[in-house]
mmCIF file of C-alpha atoms and ligand atoms in Angstrom:
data_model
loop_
_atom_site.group_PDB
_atom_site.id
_atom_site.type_symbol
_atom_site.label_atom_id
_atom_site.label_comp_id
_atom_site.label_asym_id
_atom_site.label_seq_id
_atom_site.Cartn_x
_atom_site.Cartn_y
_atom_site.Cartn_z
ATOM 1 C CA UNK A 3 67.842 101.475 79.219
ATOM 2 C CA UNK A 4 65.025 102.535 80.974
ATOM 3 C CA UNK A 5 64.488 105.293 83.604
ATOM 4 C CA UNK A 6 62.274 103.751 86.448
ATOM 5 C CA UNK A 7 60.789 104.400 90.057
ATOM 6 C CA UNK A 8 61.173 101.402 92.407
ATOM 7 C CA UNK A 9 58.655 101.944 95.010
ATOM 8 C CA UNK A 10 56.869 99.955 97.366
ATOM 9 C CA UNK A 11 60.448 98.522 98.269
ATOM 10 C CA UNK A 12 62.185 97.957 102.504
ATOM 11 C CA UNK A 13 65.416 98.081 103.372
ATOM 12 C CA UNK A 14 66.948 95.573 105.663
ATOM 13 C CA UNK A 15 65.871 97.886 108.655
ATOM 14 C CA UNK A 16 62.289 97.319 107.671
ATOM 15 C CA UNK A 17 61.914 101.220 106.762
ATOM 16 C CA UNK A 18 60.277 101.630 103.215
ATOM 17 C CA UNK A 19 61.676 103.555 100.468
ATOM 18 C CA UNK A 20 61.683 104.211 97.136
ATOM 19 C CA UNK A 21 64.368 104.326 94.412
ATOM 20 C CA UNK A 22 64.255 106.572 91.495
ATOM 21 C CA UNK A 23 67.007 105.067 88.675
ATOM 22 C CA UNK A 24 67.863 107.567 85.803
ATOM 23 C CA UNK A 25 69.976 107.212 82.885
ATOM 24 C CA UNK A 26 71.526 104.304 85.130
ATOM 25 C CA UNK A 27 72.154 105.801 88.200
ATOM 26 C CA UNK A 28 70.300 106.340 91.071
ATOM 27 C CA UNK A 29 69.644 109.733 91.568
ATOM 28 C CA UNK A 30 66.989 109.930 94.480
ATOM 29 C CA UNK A 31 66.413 107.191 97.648
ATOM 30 C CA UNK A 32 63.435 108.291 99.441
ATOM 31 C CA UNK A 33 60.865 107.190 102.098
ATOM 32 C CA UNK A 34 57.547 107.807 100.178
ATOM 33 C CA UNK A 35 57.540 107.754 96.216
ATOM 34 C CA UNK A 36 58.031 111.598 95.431
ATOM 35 C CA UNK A 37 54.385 113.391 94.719
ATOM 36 C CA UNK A 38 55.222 114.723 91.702
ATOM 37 C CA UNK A 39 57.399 110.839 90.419
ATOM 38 C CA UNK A 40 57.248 111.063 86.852
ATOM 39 C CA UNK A 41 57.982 107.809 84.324
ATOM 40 C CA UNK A 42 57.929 104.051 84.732
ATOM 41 C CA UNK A 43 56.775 102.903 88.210
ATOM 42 C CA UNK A 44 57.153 99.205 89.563
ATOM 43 C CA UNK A 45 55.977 98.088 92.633
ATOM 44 C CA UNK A 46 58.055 96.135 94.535
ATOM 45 C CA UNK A 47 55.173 94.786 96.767
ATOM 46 C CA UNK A 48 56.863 95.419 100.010
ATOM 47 C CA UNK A 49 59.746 93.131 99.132
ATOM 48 C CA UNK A 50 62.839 93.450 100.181
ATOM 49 C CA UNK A 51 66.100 95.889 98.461
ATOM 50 C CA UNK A 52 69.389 95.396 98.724
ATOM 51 C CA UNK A 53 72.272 96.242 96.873
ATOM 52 C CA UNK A 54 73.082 93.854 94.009
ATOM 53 C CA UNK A 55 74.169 90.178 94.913
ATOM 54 C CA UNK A 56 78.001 89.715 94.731
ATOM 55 C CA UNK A 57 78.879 85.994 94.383
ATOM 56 C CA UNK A 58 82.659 85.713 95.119
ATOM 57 C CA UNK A 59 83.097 82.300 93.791
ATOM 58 C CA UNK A 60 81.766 80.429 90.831
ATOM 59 C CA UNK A 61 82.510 79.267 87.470
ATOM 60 C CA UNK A 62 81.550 80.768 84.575
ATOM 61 C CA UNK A 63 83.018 79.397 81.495
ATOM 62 C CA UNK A 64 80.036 77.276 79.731
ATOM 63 C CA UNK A 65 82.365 75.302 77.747
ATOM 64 C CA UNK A 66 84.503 73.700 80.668
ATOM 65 C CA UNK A 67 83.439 70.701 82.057
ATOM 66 C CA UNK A 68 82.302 69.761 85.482
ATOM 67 C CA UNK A 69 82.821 73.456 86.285
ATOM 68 C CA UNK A 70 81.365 75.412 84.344
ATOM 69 C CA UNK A 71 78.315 76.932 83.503
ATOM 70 C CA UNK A 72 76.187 80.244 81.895
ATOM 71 C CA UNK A 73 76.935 83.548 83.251
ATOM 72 C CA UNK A 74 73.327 84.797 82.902
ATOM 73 C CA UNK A 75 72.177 81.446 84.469
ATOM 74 C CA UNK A 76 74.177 82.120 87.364
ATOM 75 C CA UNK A 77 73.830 86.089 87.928
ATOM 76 C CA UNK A 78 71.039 87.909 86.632
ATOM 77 C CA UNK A 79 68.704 84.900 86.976
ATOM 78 C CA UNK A 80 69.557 84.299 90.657
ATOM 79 C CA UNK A 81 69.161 87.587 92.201
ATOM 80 C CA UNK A 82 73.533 87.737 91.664
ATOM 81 C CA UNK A 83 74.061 91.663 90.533
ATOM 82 C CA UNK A 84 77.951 90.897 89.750
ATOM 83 C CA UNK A 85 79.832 87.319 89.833
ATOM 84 C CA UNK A 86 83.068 86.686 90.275
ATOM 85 C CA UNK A 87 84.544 83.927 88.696
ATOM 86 C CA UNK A 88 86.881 81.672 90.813
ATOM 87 C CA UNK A 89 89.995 80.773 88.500
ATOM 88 C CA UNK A 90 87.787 78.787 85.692
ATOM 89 C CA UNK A 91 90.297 80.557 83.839
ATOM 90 C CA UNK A 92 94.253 80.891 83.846
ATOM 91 C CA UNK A 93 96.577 82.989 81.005
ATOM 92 C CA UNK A 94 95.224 80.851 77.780
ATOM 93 C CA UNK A 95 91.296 81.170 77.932
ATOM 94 C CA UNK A 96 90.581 84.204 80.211
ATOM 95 C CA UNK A 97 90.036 86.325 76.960
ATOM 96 C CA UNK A 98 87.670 83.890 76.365
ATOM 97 C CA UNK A 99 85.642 84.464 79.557
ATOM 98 C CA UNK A 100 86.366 88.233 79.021
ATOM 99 C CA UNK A 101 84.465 88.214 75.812
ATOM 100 C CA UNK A 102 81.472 86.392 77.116
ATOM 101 C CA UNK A 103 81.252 88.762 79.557
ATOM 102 C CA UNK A 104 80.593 91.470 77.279
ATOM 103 C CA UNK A 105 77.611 89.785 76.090
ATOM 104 C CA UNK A 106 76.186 88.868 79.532
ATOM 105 C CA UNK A 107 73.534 90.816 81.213
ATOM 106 C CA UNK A 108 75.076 90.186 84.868
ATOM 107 C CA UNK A 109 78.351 92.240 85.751
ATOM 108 C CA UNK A 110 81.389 89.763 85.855
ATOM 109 C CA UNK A 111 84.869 89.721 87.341
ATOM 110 C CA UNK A 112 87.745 87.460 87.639
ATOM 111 C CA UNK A 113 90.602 85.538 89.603
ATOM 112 C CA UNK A 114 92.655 84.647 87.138
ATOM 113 C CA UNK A 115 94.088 80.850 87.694
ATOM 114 C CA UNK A 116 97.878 80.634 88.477
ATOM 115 C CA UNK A 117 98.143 77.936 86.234
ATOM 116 C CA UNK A 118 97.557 79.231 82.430
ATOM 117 C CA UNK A 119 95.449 75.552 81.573
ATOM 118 C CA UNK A 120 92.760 76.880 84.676
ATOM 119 C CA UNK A 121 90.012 74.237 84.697
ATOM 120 C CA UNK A 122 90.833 72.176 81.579
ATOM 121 C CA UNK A 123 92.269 69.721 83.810
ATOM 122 C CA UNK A 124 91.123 69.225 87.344
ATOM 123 C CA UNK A 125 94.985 68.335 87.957
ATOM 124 C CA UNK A 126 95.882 72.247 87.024
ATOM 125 C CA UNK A 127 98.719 72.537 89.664
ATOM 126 C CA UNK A 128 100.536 69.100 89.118
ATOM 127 C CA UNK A 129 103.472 70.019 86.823
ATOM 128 C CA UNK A 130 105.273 73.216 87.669
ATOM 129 C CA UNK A 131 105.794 74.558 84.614
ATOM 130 C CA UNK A 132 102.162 75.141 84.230
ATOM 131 C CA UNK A 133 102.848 78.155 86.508
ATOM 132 C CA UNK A 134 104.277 80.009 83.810
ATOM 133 C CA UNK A 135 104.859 84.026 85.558
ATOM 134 C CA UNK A 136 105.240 85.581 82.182
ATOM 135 C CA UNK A 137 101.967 84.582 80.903
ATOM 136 C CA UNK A 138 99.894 85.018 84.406
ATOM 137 C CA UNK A 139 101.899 88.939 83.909
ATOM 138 C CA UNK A 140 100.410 89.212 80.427
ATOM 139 C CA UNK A 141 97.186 88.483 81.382
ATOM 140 C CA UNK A 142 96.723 90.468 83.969
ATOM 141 C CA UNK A 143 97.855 93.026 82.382
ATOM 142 C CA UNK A 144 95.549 92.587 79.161
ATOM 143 C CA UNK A 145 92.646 92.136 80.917
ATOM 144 C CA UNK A 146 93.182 95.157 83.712
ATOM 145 C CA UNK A 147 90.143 95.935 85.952
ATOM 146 C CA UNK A 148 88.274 92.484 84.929
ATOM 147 C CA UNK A 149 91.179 90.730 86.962
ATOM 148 C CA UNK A 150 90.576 91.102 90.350
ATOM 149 C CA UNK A 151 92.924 88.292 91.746
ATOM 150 C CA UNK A 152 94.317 84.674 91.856
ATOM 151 C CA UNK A 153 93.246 81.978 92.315
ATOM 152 C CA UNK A 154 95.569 78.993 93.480
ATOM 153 C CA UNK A 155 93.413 75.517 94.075
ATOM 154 C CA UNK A 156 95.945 73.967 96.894
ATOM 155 C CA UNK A 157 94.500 70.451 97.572
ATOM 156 C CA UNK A 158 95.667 66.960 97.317
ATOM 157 C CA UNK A 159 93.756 66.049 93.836
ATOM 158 C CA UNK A 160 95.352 69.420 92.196
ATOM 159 C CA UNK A 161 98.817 69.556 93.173
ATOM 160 C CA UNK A 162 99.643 65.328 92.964
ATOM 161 C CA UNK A 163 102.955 65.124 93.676
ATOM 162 C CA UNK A 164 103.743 68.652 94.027
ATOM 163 C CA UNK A 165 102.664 69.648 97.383
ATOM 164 C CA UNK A 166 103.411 73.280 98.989
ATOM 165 C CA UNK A 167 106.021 74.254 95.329
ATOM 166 C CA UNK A 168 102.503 75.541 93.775
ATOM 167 C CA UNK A 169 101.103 77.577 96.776
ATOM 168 C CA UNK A 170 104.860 78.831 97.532
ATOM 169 C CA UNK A 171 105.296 79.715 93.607
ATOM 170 C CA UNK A 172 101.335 81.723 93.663
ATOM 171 C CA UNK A 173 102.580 83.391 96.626
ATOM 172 C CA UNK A 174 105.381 85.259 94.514
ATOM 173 C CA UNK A 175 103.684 85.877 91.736
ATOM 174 C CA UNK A 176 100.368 87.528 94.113
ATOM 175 C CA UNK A 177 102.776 89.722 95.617
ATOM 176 C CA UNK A 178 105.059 90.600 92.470
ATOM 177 C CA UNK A 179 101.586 91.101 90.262
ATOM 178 C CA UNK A 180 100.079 93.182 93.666
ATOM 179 C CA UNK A 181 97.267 90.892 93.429
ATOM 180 C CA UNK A 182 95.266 89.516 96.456
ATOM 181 C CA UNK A 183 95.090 85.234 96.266
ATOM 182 C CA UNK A 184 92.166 83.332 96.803
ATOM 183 C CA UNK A 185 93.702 80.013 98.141
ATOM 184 C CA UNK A 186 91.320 77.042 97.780
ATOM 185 C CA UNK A 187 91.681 73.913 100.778
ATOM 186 C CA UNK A 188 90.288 70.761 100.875
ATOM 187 C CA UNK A 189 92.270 67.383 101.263
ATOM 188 C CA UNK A 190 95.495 67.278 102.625
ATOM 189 C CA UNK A 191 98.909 66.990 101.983
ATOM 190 C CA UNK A 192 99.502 69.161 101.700
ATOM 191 C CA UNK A 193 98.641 70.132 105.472
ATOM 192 C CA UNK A 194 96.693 73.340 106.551
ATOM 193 C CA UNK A 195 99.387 74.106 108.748
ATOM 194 C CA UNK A 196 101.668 74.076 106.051
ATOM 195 C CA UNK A 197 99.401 76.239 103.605
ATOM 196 C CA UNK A 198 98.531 78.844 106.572
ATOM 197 C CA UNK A 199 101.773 80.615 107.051
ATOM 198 C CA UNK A 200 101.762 81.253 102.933
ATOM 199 C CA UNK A 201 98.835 83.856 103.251
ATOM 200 C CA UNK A 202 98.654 87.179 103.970
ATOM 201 C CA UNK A 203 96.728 90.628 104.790
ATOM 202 C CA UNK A 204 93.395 90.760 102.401
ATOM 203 C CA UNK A 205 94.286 87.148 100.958
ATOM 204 C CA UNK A 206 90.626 84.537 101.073
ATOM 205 C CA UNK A 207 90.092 80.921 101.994
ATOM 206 C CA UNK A 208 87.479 79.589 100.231
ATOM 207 C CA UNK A 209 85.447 75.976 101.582
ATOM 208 C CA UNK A 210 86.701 77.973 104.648
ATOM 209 C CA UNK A 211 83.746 75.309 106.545
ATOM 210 C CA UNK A 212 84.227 72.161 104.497
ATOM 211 C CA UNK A 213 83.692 69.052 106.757
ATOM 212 C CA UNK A 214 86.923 67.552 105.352
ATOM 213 C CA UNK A 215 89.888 66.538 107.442
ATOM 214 C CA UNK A 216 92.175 69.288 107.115
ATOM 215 C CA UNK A 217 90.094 71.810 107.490
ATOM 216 C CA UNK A 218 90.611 75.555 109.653
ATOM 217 C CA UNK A 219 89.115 73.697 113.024
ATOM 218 C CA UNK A 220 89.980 71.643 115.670
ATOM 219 C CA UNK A 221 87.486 68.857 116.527
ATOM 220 C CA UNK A 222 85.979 70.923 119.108
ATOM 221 C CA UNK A 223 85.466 73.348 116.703
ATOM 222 C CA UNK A 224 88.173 75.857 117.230
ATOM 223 C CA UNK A 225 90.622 77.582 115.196
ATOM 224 C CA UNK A 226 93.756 76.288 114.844
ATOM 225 C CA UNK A 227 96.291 78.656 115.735
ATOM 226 C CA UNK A 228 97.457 79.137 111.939
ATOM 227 C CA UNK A 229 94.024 80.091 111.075
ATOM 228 C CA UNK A 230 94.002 82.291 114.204
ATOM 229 C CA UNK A 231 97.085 83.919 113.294
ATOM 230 C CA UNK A 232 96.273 84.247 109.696
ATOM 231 C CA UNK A 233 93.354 86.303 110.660
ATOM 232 C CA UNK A 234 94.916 88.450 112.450
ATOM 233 C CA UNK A 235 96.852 89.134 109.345
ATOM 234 C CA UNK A 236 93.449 90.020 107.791
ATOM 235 C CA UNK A 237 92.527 87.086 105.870
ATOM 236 C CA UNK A 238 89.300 86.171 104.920
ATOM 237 C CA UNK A 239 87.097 83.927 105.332
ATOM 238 C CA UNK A 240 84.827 82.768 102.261
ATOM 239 C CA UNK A 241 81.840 79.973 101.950
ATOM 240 C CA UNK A 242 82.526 78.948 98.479
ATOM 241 C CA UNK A 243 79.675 75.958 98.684
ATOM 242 C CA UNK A 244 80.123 73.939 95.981
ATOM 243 C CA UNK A 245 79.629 70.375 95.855
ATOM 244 C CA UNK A 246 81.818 69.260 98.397
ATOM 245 C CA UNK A 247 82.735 71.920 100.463
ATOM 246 C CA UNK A 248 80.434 73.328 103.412
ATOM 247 C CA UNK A 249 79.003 71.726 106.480
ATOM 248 C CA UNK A 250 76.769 72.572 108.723
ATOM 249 C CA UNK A 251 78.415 71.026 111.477
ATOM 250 C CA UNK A 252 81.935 73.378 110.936
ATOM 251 C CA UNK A 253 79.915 75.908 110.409
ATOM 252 C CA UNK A 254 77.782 76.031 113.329
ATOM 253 C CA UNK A 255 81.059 74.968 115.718
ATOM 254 C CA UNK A 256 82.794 77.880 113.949
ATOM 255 C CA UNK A 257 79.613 80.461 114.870
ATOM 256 C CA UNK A 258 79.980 79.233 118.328
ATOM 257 C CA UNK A 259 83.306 80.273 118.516
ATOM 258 C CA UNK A 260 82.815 83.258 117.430
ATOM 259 C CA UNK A 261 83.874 82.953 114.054
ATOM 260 C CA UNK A 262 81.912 83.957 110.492
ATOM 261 C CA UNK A 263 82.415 83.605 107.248
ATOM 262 C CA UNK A 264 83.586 87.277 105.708
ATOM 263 C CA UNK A 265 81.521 86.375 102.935
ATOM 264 C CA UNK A 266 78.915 84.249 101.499
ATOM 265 C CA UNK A 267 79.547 82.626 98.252
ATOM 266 C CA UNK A 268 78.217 79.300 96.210
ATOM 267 C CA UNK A 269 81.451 78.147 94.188
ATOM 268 C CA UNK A 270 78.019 77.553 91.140
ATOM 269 C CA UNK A 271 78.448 75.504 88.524
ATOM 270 C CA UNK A 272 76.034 73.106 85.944
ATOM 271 C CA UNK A 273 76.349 70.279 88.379
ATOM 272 C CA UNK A 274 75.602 71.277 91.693
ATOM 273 C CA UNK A 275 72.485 73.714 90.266
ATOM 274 C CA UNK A 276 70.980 72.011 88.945
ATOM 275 C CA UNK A 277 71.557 68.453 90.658
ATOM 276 C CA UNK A 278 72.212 70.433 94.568
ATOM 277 C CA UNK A 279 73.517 70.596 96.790
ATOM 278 C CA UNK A 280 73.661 74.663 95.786
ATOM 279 C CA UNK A 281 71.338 75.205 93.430
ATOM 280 C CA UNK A 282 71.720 78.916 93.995
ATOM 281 C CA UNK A 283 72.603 81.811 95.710
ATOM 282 C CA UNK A 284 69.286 82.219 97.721
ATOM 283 C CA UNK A 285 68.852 78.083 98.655
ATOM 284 C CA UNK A 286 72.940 78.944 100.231
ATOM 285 C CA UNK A 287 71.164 82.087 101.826
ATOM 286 C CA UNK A 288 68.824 80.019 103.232
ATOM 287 C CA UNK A 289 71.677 77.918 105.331
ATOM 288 C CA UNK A 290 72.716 80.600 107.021
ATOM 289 C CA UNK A 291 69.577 81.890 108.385
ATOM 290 C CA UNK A 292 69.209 78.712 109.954
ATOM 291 C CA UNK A 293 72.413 78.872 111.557
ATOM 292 C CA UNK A 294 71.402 81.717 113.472
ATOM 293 C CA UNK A 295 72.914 84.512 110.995
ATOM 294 C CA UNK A 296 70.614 87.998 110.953
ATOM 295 C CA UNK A 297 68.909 88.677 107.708
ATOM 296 C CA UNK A 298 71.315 91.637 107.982
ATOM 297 C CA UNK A 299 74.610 89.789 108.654
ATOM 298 C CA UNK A 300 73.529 87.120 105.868
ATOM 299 C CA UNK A 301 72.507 89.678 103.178
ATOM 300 C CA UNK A 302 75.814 91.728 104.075
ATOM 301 C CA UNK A 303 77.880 89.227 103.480
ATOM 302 C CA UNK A 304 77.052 89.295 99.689
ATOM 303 C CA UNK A 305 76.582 92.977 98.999
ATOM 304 C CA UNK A 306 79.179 95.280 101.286
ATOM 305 C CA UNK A 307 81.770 92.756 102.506
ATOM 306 C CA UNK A 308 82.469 91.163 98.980
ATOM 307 C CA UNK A 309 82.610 94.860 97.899
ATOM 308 C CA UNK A 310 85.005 96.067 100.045
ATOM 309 C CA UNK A 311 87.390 92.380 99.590
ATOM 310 C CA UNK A 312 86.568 94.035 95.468
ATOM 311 C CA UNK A 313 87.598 97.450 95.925
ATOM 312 C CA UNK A 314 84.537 98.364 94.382
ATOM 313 C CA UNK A 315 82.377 99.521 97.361
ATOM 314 C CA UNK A 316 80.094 101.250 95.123
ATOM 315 C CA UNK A 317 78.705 97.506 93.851
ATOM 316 C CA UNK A 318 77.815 97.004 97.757
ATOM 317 C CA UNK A 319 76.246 100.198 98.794
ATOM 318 C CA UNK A 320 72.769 101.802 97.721
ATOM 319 C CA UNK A 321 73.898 105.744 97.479
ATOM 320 C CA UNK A 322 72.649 108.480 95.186
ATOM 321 C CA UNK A 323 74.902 108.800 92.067
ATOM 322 C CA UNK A 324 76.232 105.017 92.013
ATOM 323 C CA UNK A 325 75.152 103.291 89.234
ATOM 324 C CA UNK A 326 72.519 101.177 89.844
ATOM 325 C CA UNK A 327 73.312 97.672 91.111
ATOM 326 C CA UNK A 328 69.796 96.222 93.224
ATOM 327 C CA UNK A 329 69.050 92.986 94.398
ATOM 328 C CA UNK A 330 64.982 93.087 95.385
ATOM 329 C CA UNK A 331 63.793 90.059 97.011
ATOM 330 C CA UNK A 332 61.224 88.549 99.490
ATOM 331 C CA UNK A 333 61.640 86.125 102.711
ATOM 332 C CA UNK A 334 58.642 83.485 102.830
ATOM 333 C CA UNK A 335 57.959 82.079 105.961
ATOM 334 C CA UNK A 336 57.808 78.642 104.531
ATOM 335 C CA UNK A 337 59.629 75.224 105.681
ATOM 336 C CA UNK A 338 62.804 74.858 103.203
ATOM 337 C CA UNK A 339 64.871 71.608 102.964
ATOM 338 C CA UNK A 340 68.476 72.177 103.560
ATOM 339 C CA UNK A 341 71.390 69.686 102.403
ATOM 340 C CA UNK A 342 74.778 70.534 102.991
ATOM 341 C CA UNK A 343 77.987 69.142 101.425
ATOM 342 C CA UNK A 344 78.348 66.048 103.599
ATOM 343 C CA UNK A 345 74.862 64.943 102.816
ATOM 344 C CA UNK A 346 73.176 66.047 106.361
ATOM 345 C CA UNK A 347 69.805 68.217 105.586
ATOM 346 C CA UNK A 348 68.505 70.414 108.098
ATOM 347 C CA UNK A 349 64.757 72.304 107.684
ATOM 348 C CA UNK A 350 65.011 75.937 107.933
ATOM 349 C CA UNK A 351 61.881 78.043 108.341
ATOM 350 C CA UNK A 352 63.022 81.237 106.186
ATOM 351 C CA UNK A 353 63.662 81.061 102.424
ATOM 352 C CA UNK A 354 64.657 83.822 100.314
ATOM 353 C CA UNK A 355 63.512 84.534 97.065
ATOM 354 C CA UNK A 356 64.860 87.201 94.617
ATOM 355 C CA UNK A 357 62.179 88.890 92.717
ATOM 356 C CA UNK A 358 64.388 91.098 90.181
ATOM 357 C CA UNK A 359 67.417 92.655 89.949
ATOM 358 C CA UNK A 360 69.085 95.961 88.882
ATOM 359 C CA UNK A 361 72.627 95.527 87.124
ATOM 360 C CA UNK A 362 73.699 98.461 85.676
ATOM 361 C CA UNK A 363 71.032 100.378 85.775
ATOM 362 C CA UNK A 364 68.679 97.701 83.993
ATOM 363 C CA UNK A 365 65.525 96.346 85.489
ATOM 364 C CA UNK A 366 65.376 92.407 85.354
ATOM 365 C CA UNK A 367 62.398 90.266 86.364
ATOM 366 C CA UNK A 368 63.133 86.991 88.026
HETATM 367 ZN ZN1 ZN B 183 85.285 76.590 92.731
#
């Protein structure tokens, strides 16, 4: 690992700085590049610096099929600091994902699937006894730090027959393991209102603004008063993309209502990178520029808000002694095509681009 000076660099505010990374840390953020800056300089050509890119939810395990795909493919070589995979994984192949990890150049973390088969089947909640406590326990156990919560996929096409017994079985086991959930919606039964109540205090929706029926709003675009109350429980809101779940329309209803997404993620796999409608953290980015979101608000709702939902503020912060976790990228002025889940595509007039990125200390190129 190489010591470097990042120079030339802005923060959000516009002010610019540089960033002196030793022995993996940072150990000096500064407005000029110090006089007397010794060792490896690159010039970030006025882009912008953040801290690292967290991506909440996507799916990392190559080998599963439709969702799956390379870690480094989509981290490191999106601008994405630290991903966390979205319950690829239950009990029998997180070790598996855990491993890869090791060898990846882009931090990773994991909800670990309350049903041990994950993503083998896209059915993974339709027979009960695939909730199996015991070997969710083990695993969370085994795998410690790396497990940062559930995952519990509560839609028609996952639970078949079994409606709310899944969701009310994850909601024991999240509480007896101390784990936050992150509940998946999409098509009903069963019903929102049903799944609502089941959440609690730091629990996420993600496809929080899928275009679906039974989704979080009204058809004037207003919470329903489960969502409303859930919220005031503290539950988050998440993006979580993906190929079917995010529309501008919801979205833009839910802005004018006054409510945002807690944070922005792409729910990333093989498919919808390469084939849209994600292809990547940035292109998702884009969307919410358009919608009227601050460079600021967007950009925070991948580094500091996903950080704190982590526990790991230190991955959303730029601060003298942290290890080094940056995200430096530029915002063209250029038209950019836009295509949400439900097929509509909007032009915005801002697109990001990451330009390199800092995990752990590490300087990549993009
Ligand atoms: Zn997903």
């Amino acid at each position: 690992m190489k010591d470097f000076i990042l120079h030339n660099v802005r923060l959000l505010s516009g002010e610019k700085t540089a960033i002196v990374v030793s022995g993996g840390r940072i150990i000096n953020i500064a407005p000029q590049l110090p006089a007397n800056a010794a060792g490896c300089r690159m010039d970030g050509r006025e882009a912008y610096v953040s801290s690292g890119w967290i991506d909440l939810h996507v799916h990392a395990d190559a080998a599963l099929e439709p969702y799956g795909d390379e870690i480094d493919a989509i981290g490191i070589a999106q601008g994405v600091a630290t991903i966390v995979d979205a319950g690829s994984c239950g009990a029998d192949r997180i070790g598996g994902l855990h491993a890869a990890s090791q060898k990846a150049l882009t931090n990773v973390l994991a909800l670990l699937n309350v049903s041990h088969i994950g993503l083998t089947r896209t059915d993974e909640l339709s027979q009960l006894a695939w909730l199996n406590e015991q070997l969710l326990r083990e695993a969370a156990e085994r795998y410690g730090k790396f497990i940062v919560g559930l995952k519990a996929r509560v839609s028609s096409s996952v639970v078949k027959e079994q409606g709310i017994e899944p969701l009310r079985l994850a909601r024991g086991f999240a509480d007896r393991l101390d784990l936050p959930l992150m509940l998946h919606i999409g098509s009903g039964p069963p019903s929102i209102t049903e799944i609502l109540p089941y959440l609690r205090g730091n629990d996420v929706i993600t496809h929080a603004f899928n275009g679906k029926a039974n989704g979080l709003f009204n058809e004037q675009g207003r919470a329903i008063p489960e969502l409303v109350a859930a919220m005031e429980r503290g539950v988050l809101l998440d993006v979580g993309h993906g190929t079917a779940s995010f529309s501008f329309k919801v979205a833009e209803r839910a802005r004018a209502a006054g409510i945002a997404p807690d944070t922005i993620s792409t729910d990333i796999y093989r498919g919808n990178r390469l084939n849209g409608p994600v292809y990547s953290m940035a292109h998702t980015l884009d969307k919410f520029l358009l919608l009227g979101y601050s460079l600021e608000e967007t950009i925070a709702r991948v580094t500091s808000m996903p950080a704190s939902w982590l526990k790991r503020p230190e991955l959303g912060r730029m601060q003298k002694g942290d290890i080094a976790n940056l995200t430096i990228f530029s915002v063209q002025e250029e038209e950019v095509s836009l295509t949400d889940s439900e097929g509509e595509t909007r032009m915005g007039m801002q697109h990001i681009r990451p330009e390199g990125v800092v995990v752990n200390g590490k300087y990549i190129a993009i």
